[in-house]
């Protein structure tokens, strides 16, 4: 494979240099920032998030303007518990509208924080979320129509953990910040002064905003001191557009235990893992050998195919290299030592129960032109450049694209065009029946809310959450510039 070969030949880019790596075993550079953990049960069930401007130094000593939720950049890790009601207070201190979308949390669409739930500057939004789903790692981020890419890029995102006690019973590592680490993966374009650059025109419009610098929890090539034993990483790809192709420099095996919708039936041993924008995977890594371990990514090769795509791809940054270095302590011993052989039985719907098949085409370029021809009249999405859409139509906040019935099970046949797209649906956890006509790899066989598609797929989903035409659910590509450009639709569950 082209990417892997180029990667292994050693083009690590500028990132490792900035991070100040030194000899093995020595702590140099930046410690991994660990976002504050806010547990709803310790807050009497009330959690406050304030969206505001901040300053954050990606490059030490070079602060740049950012956004954050109750933090200069990103937000706290919010922990909620199944069966509880949690009252959120989201305050907007920005100079433009924002939202707080609970990505991967199953709540009615009116509480979901999509584009229809815009909080104006100075406004406060108070949704009460009834938490009713299995243990998982979800996240939250802003989602205002046409401005999601820029706002998330500036920092409006955070991790969210849903607990139901299963991980504890399974004996999984769960000491936050010690052997249970939030790992928020992003890339950012930084100029010579270390300032954030955002661009949603030209190649960034076509392929999504990418950057020259890899960051983890907002830091460049940080290190984490970990116990000698099993450590759980809650991986989130919070980049606007790029995929991360993860592996350890020493090629060690790690075990995927959970994806977007919660635990897999059994840990899946892997030596490399592709994580697309908005996907989450929880992995267990064994550090009991005491050796320093470097988590790396290959460059991202997901670029537009054909139509001058090669030339465009040449204009895009596609950085590979070091993400994060783990330094096992000799002194401390991790609580968990052995990887469980079984986790949780999969709760899947029966494909036989599907009452309908729907076609969803993720369109850009020529496919959009065909759709526009049929629909009459060219409509542009937000930003500059050719339109993007779903089934040939640019997103329209006033148009309902699909209306499945509450309680129904459906199969969605989703077809990507021009490049691979991370397809996301609000309000459901789905199962992947097939990708390119084949059963999905075992780490993708659990509950999902986002799936990276370079080939057509069949997704099985049951609608359990209410959505109305005033407050519909979104379905979209999670390359945020595609979403802002119009590759989004909406559905109700009447
Ligand atoms: Cu991460 Cu429409 O969401
Ligand atoms: Cu979402
Ligand atoms: Cu896309």
XYZ file of C-alpha atoms and ligand atoms in Angstrom:
499
model
C 0.000 0.000 0.000
C 1.347 3.359 -1.047
C 0.756 5.194 2.223
C 2.264 2.570 4.443
C 5.365 2.195 2.316
C 5.954 5.934 2.223
C 5.396 6.086 5.957
C 7.764 3.255 6.798
C 10.459 4.751 4.612
C 10.652 7.350 7.318
C 9.043 10.624 6.238
C 8.089 11.715 9.722
C 7.557 15.357 8.752
C 8.310 18.306 11.000
C 6.144 17.226 13.880
C 8.524 15.049 15.842
C 11.131 17.812 15.737
C 8.764 20.379 17.227
C 7.906 18.008 20.050
C 11.526 17.818 21.178
C 11.954 14.041 21.371
C 15.113 12.864 23.038
C 16.563 9.497 23.930
C 14.231 6.745 25.048
C 13.030 6.868 28.601
C 13.552 10.574 29.128
C 10.664 12.933 29.611
C 11.098 15.806 27.232
C 8.521 18.046 25.655
C 4.995 18.529 26.865
C 3.123 16.245 29.240
C -0.166 15.005 27.754
C -2.834 17.504 28.850
C -5.624 15.682 30.693
C -8.922 17.595 30.445
C -10.776 18.119 33.707
C -13.212 15.282 34.486
C -16.686 16.545 35.387
C -18.880 13.760 36.762
C -22.607 14.575 36.754
C -23.149 12.586 39.989
C -20.637 14.787 41.794
C -22.396 17.913 40.469
C -25.918 17.044 41.662
C -26.790 16.137 38.084
C -26.101 19.631 36.741
C -23.315 20.376 34.296
C -22.377 23.800 33.002
C -20.497 24.444 29.777
C -19.508 27.925 28.667
C -18.549 28.427 25.026
C -16.053 31.278 24.914
C -12.921 32.548 23.235
C -9.583 31.633 24.730
C -5.874 31.476 24.065
C -3.923 28.279 23.743
C -0.268 27.632 22.914
C -0.012 24.616 20.591
C 3.657 25.536 20.203
C 4.954 26.262 23.730
C 5.321 30.010 24.285
C 3.288 30.934 21.180
C -0.356 31.433 22.190
C -3.035 31.719 19.512
C -6.740 32.605 19.595
C -8.991 29.587 20.215
C -12.458 28.607 21.417
C -13.352 26.214 24.192
C -16.132 24.912 26.414
C -15.249 26.112 29.937
C -11.579 25.880 28.939
C -9.297 27.877 26.638
C -9.285 25.009 24.094
C -11.567 21.912 23.918
C -13.687 21.186 27.012
C -13.922 18.995 30.100
C -14.524 15.250 29.892
C -18.144 14.946 30.970
C -19.150 11.691 32.695
C -22.822 10.733 32.914
C -24.543 7.586 34.165
C -27.211 5.409 32.617
C -30.617 5.996 34.185
C -29.798 9.529 35.380
C -31.254 12.818 34.248
C -28.566 15.396 33.660
C -29.318 19.078 33.366
C -26.893 20.876 31.091
C -26.480 24.631 31.055
C -24.764 25.741 27.873
C -23.901 29.416 27.773
C -22.736 31.129 24.590
C -20.221 33.907 25.265
C -19.058 33.975 21.643
C -19.946 36.760 19.216
C -21.926 34.370 16.989
C -24.437 31.562 17.294
C -23.317 28.144 18.446
C -24.787 24.826 19.588
C -23.737 21.879 21.745
C -24.426 18.571 19.999
C -24.150 15.362 22.070
C -22.600 13.135 19.423
C -23.338 9.466 20.138
C -25.784 10.181 22.979
C -29.308 8.918 22.297
C -31.732 11.723 23.149
C -34.765 13.252 21.392
C -33.825 15.555 18.500
C -35.034 18.688 20.326
C -32.278 18.051 22.923
C -29.641 16.859 20.458
C -27.988 20.246 19.813
C -28.064 20.150 16.021
C -28.294 23.261 13.799
C -31.929 23.870 14.780
C -31.001 24.411 18.422
C -28.899 27.525 17.859
C -27.850 29.414 20.988
C -27.519 33.106 20.088
C -24.602 35.182 21.416
C -25.263 35.796 25.109
C -27.881 33.033 25.159
C -28.221 30.042 27.488
C -29.634 26.611 26.586
C -30.799 24.177 29.285
C -31.517 20.684 27.968
C -32.239 17.888 30.443
C -30.844 14.651 29.056
C -32.187 11.320 30.227
C -29.242 8.949 29.819
C -30.475 5.604 28.544
C -27.900 3.606 26.607
C -25.036 1.194 27.242
C -21.649 2.345 28.497
C -19.657 4.132 25.809
C -17.366 6.984 24.883
C -19.276 9.758 23.131
C -18.391 13.400 22.583
C -19.866 16.848 22.195
C -19.146 19.643 19.756
C -20.694 22.748 18.231
C -22.928 22.244 15.183
C -24.260 25.562 13.777
C -25.143 25.281 10.101
C -22.357 26.589 7.871
C -19.919 27.321 10.723
C -19.343 23.917 12.324
C -15.964 23.380 10.646
C -14.496 26.673 11.821
C -15.910 26.426 15.357
C -14.820 22.841 16.016
C -11.422 23.623 14.501
C -11.007 26.507 16.958
C -11.725 24.120 19.822
C -15.429 23.621 20.556
C -15.312 19.890 21.309
C -14.971 17.567 24.284
C -15.271 13.941 25.306
C -18.315 12.468 27.045
C -18.379 9.154 28.899
C -21.583 7.202 29.504
C -21.265 4.635 32.318
C -23.529 1.788 33.319
C -21.189 -0.234 35.530
C -20.279 -2.885 32.959
C -16.660 -1.767 32.518
C -16.177 -1.904 36.266
C -17.620 -5.431 36.440
C -15.323 -6.487 33.590
C -12.332 -5.158 35.531
C -11.317 -2.730 32.774
C -8.911 0.080 33.632
C -10.966 3.022 34.859
C -8.812 5.373 36.890
C -9.204 8.576 34.927
C -5.961 10.234 33.886
C -3.890 7.285 35.179
C -4.790 4.071 33.351
C -7.881 5.438 31.558
C -6.788 8.227 29.231
C -8.779 10.537 26.941
C -6.906 10.780 23.617
C -8.335 13.493 21.355
C -6.599 13.328 17.985
C -6.514 16.359 15.702
C -4.424 18.060 13.068
C -4.027 21.813 12.882
C -2.488 24.213 10.395
C -0.113 26.482 12.301
C 1.796 29.366 10.743
C 5.412 30.360 11.596
C 4.125 32.202 14.678
C 2.247 29.137 15.921
C -1.106 30.761 15.093
C -4.106 28.705 13.953
C -4.983 29.039 10.272
C -8.424 28.022 8.998
C -9.390 27.796 5.368
C -12.528 26.356 3.808
C -11.919 27.292 0.178
C -10.108 25.533 -2.685
C -8.587 22.144 -1.814
C -9.779 22.475 1.826
C -13.293 22.877 0.553
C -12.969 19.743 -1.569
C -11.078 17.498 0.840
C -11.722 19.171 4.163
C -9.420 21.275 6.323
C -6.156 19.478 7.068
C -3.096 20.722 8.870
C 0.684 20.524 9.082
C 0.747 19.671 12.785
C -0.539 16.671 14.729
C -1.967 17.433 18.164
C -3.235 15.221 20.991
C -5.461 16.888 23.595
C -4.145 20.160 22.152
C -0.428 19.334 22.553
C 2.223 18.525 19.946
C 4.007 15.177 20.473
C 3.289 15.033 24.216
C 4.366 12.238 26.552
C 2.251 10.372 29.097
C 3.573 8.554 32.165
C 1.623 5.343 32.457
C 1.606 2.415 34.885
C 3.362 -0.818 33.884
C 0.303 -2.798 32.938
C -2.876 -2.405 30.926
C -3.894 1.109 29.987
C -7.148 2.050 28.311
C -7.084 4.737 25.648
C -10.335 6.448 24.706
C -9.473 7.476 21.167
C -11.513 10.200 19.475
C -10.763 11.578 16.035
C -11.846 15.212 16.465
C -10.070 16.399 13.305
C -12.145 18.234 10.717
C -11.274 15.942 7.841
C -8.320 13.616 8.109
C -8.197 9.964 9.044
C -5.548 8.720 11.445
C -3.874 5.424 10.596
C -2.616 4.452 14.037
C 0.077 2.025 15.077
C 2.870 1.796 17.625
C 6.404 2.398 16.377
C 7.471 -0.984 17.784
C 4.559 -2.715 16.037
C 3.020 -3.957 19.289
C -0.474 -5.416 19.292
C -3.245 -3.501 21.075
C -6.820 -4.600 21.695
C -9.906 -2.714 20.545
C -12.629 -3.211 23.173
C -15.249 -0.639 22.150
C -16.392 1.518 19.249
C -18.893 4.415 18.977
C -21.858 2.543 20.444
C -20.077 0.704 23.262
C -18.276 -2.562 23.918
C -17.549 -5.214 21.318
C -18.399 -8.849 22.131
C -14.677 -9.574 22.569
C -11.401 -7.623 22.355
C -9.971 -7.459 18.823
C -6.166 -7.630 18.625
C -4.767 -5.228 16.025
C -1.438 -3.670 15.076
C -2.902 -0.766 13.082
C -6.227 1.034 13.245
C -7.806 3.627 10.981
C -9.977 6.126 12.857
C -12.086 8.555 10.808
C -13.423 11.952 11.906
C -15.888 11.589 14.818
C -15.242 7.862 15.338
C -14.271 6.592 18.777
C -12.436 3.424 19.676
C -11.404 2.292 23.118
C -8.228 0.241 23.116
C -6.224 -1.604 25.770
C -2.449 -1.351 25.515
C -0.097 -3.487 27.566
C 2.850 -1.501 28.935
C 4.062 -4.180 31.347
C 7.354 -4.578 29.426
C 8.245 -1.125 30.772
C 9.468 0.084 27.375
C 8.751 3.524 25.973
C 6.096 3.186 23.267
C 5.370 5.750 20.568
C 1.904 6.020 19.008
C 2.200 7.159 15.400
C -0.017 7.816 12.428
C 0.640 7.257 8.736
C -0.183 10.193 6.447
C -3.802 10.326 5.317
C -4.308 9.266 1.714
C -8.055 10.015 1.562
C -8.120 12.518 -1.292
C -10.485 13.296 -4.162
C -10.121 10.787 -6.983
C -10.174 11.827 -10.637
C -11.173 15.310 -11.900
C -7.792 16.889 -11.163
C -7.935 15.283 -7.724
C -4.295 14.275 -7.995
C -3.250 17.879 -8.435
C -5.499 18.982 -5.559
C -4.164 16.202 -3.363
C -0.662 17.491 -4.017
C -1.732 20.819 -2.501
C -2.975 19.187 0.696
C -1.019 18.595 3.850
C -0.952 14.933 4.780
C 1.252 14.669 7.821
C 2.339 11.420 9.371
C 4.539 10.877 12.384
C 4.591 10.778 16.156
C 1.381 11.513 18.038
C 2.133 10.579 21.613
C 4.847 8.848 23.633
C 4.051 6.541 26.564
C 6.598 6.213 29.351
C 5.795 3.346 31.720
C 6.711 3.980 35.367
C 8.703 1.284 36.955
C 7.339 2.215 40.360
C 3.587 1.996 39.865
C 1.598 -1.118 39.108
C -1.603 -0.859 37.082
C -4.732 -2.364 38.558
C -5.662 -4.361 35.458
C -3.206 -6.975 34.187
C -5.118 -9.277 31.905
C -7.238 -8.597 28.868
C -10.725 -10.066 29.322
C -11.554 -12.771 26.786
C -15.212 -11.748 26.485
C -16.909 -8.379 26.905
C -20.602 -7.782 26.206
C -23.081 -9.608 23.992
C -23.961 -7.492 20.956
C -27.456 -6.058 20.905
C -28.216 -6.029 17.191
C -31.545 -5.721 15.435
C -32.620 -8.467 13.106
C -32.220 -7.435 9.430
C -35.423 -9.409 8.784
C -37.293 -6.760 10.765
C -36.318 -3.998 8.322
C -39.456 -2.476 6.800
C -37.682 -0.368 4.205
C -34.476 0.191 2.289
C -33.311 3.752 1.631
C -30.638 4.976 -0.743
C -28.279 7.647 0.527
C -25.697 8.957 -1.920
C -22.910 11.184 -0.587
C -22.421 13.524 -3.513
C -19.866 16.022 -4.734
C -18.578 17.011 -8.150
C -20.282 15.387 -11.151
C -22.817 13.488 -8.993
C -24.086 16.827 -7.646
C -24.326 18.284 -11.131
C -26.557 15.366 -12.179
C -28.747 15.888 -9.129
C -29.008 19.625 -9.756
C -30.025 18.941 -13.346
C -32.881 16.739 -12.203
C -34.008 19.053 -9.408
C -33.689 22.179 -11.569
C -31.824 25.327 -10.541
C -28.269 25.333 -9.167
C -28.058 26.004 -5.456
C -24.769 26.572 -3.753
C -23.936 25.323 -0.278
C -22.148 27.463 2.325
C -18.619 28.641 1.509
C -16.941 28.845 -1.867
C -16.806 26.143 -4.472
C -18.952 23.510 -6.103
C -21.984 22.223 -4.218
C -22.051 19.108 -2.085
C -25.073 17.208 -1.016
C -26.968 14.050 -0.312
C -28.929 12.400 -3.109
C -28.026 15.348 -5.333
C -29.443 17.984 -3.000
C -27.607 20.618 -0.994
C -28.619 20.668 2.694
C -31.652 22.807 3.443
C -32.686 23.458 7.067
C -36.310 23.695 5.918
C -36.474 20.417 3.981
C -37.090 16.996 5.543
C -35.291 14.382 3.470
C -36.499 11.187 5.145
C -39.380 10.366 7.468
C -38.982 6.892 8.990
C -41.514 5.957 11.666
C -40.573 5.815 15.337
C -39.817 2.199 16.244
C -39.149 1.151 12.641
C -36.065 -0.755 11.561
C -34.571 0.209 8.197
C -31.596 -0.639 6.026
C -29.781 2.353 4.567
C -27.702 1.754 1.469
C -25.062 4.457 1.565
C -22.858 5.174 -1.440
C -19.802 7.441 -1.253
C -18.643 9.446 -4.279
C -15.224 10.855 -5.277
C -13.453 9.927 -2.013
C -14.061 8.136 1.277
C -16.584 9.878 3.553
C -17.177 9.295 7.288
C -20.975 8.984 7.285
C -22.728 9.895 10.531
C -26.377 9.636 11.613
C -27.792 11.440 14.655
C -30.310 9.763 16.943
C -29.369 6.128 16.285
C -26.660 3.583 16.911
C -26.501 1.429 13.768
C -24.895 -1.851 12.759
C -22.898 -2.269 9.592
C -24.325 -5.196 7.616
C -21.876 -4.914 4.737
C -19.208 -2.704 3.204
C -18.431 -3.297 -0.465
C -20.636 -6.409 -0.282
C -18.594 -7.975 2.523
C -19.146 -8.281 6.261
C -17.326 -5.531 8.198
C -14.043 -6.174 10.015
C -14.678 -7.333 13.599
C -13.706 -3.999 15.182
C -16.450 -2.356 13.059
C -19.098 -4.968 13.846
C -20.379 -3.336 17.050
C -22.694 -0.354 17.489
C -21.647 2.611 15.353
C -22.791 6.160 14.700
C -20.121 6.948 12.109
C -18.640 4.695 9.438
C -15.876 5.515 6.980
C -17.069 4.539 3.505
C -14.967 4.201 0.391
C -17.434 1.643 -0.977
C -21.223 1.275 -0.729
C -22.486 -0.072 2.597
C -25.678 -1.382 4.158
C -26.476 0.010 7.611
C -29.149 -1.439 9.874
C -30.851 0.955 12.264
C -33.870 1.167 14.530
C -35.341 4.580 15.331
C -36.063 5.009 19.033
C -35.787 8.795 19.472
C -38.466 11.349 18.527
C -37.661 13.945 15.867
C -40.083 16.492 14.402
C -39.906 18.895 11.475
C -39.098 21.706 13.939
C -36.333 19.581 15.464
C -35.186 16.917 12.993
C -32.123 14.675 13.245
C -29.136 15.188 10.937
C -27.366 12.700 8.708
C -24.120 13.889 7.164
C -20.543 13.447 6.194
C -18.329 14.216 9.221
C -15.679 15.898 7.079
C -16.828 19.196 8.503
C -16.196 21.223 5.347
C -18.358 18.735 3.426
C -21.066 19.072 6.067
C -20.895 22.889 6.033
C -20.833 22.746 2.219
C -24.156 20.918 2.142
C -23.417 17.164 2.399
C -26.091 16.864 5.080
C -29.728 15.873 5.221
C -32.333 15.597 7.939
C -34.998 13.162 9.036
C -37.994 13.030 11.317
C -39.434 10.034 13.183
C -43.145 10.751 13.170
Cu -20.585 14.963 15.334
Cu -23.856 16.013 13.276
O -22.234 15.474 14.352
Cu -23.810 13.620 15.806
Cu -17.429 13.837 2.881
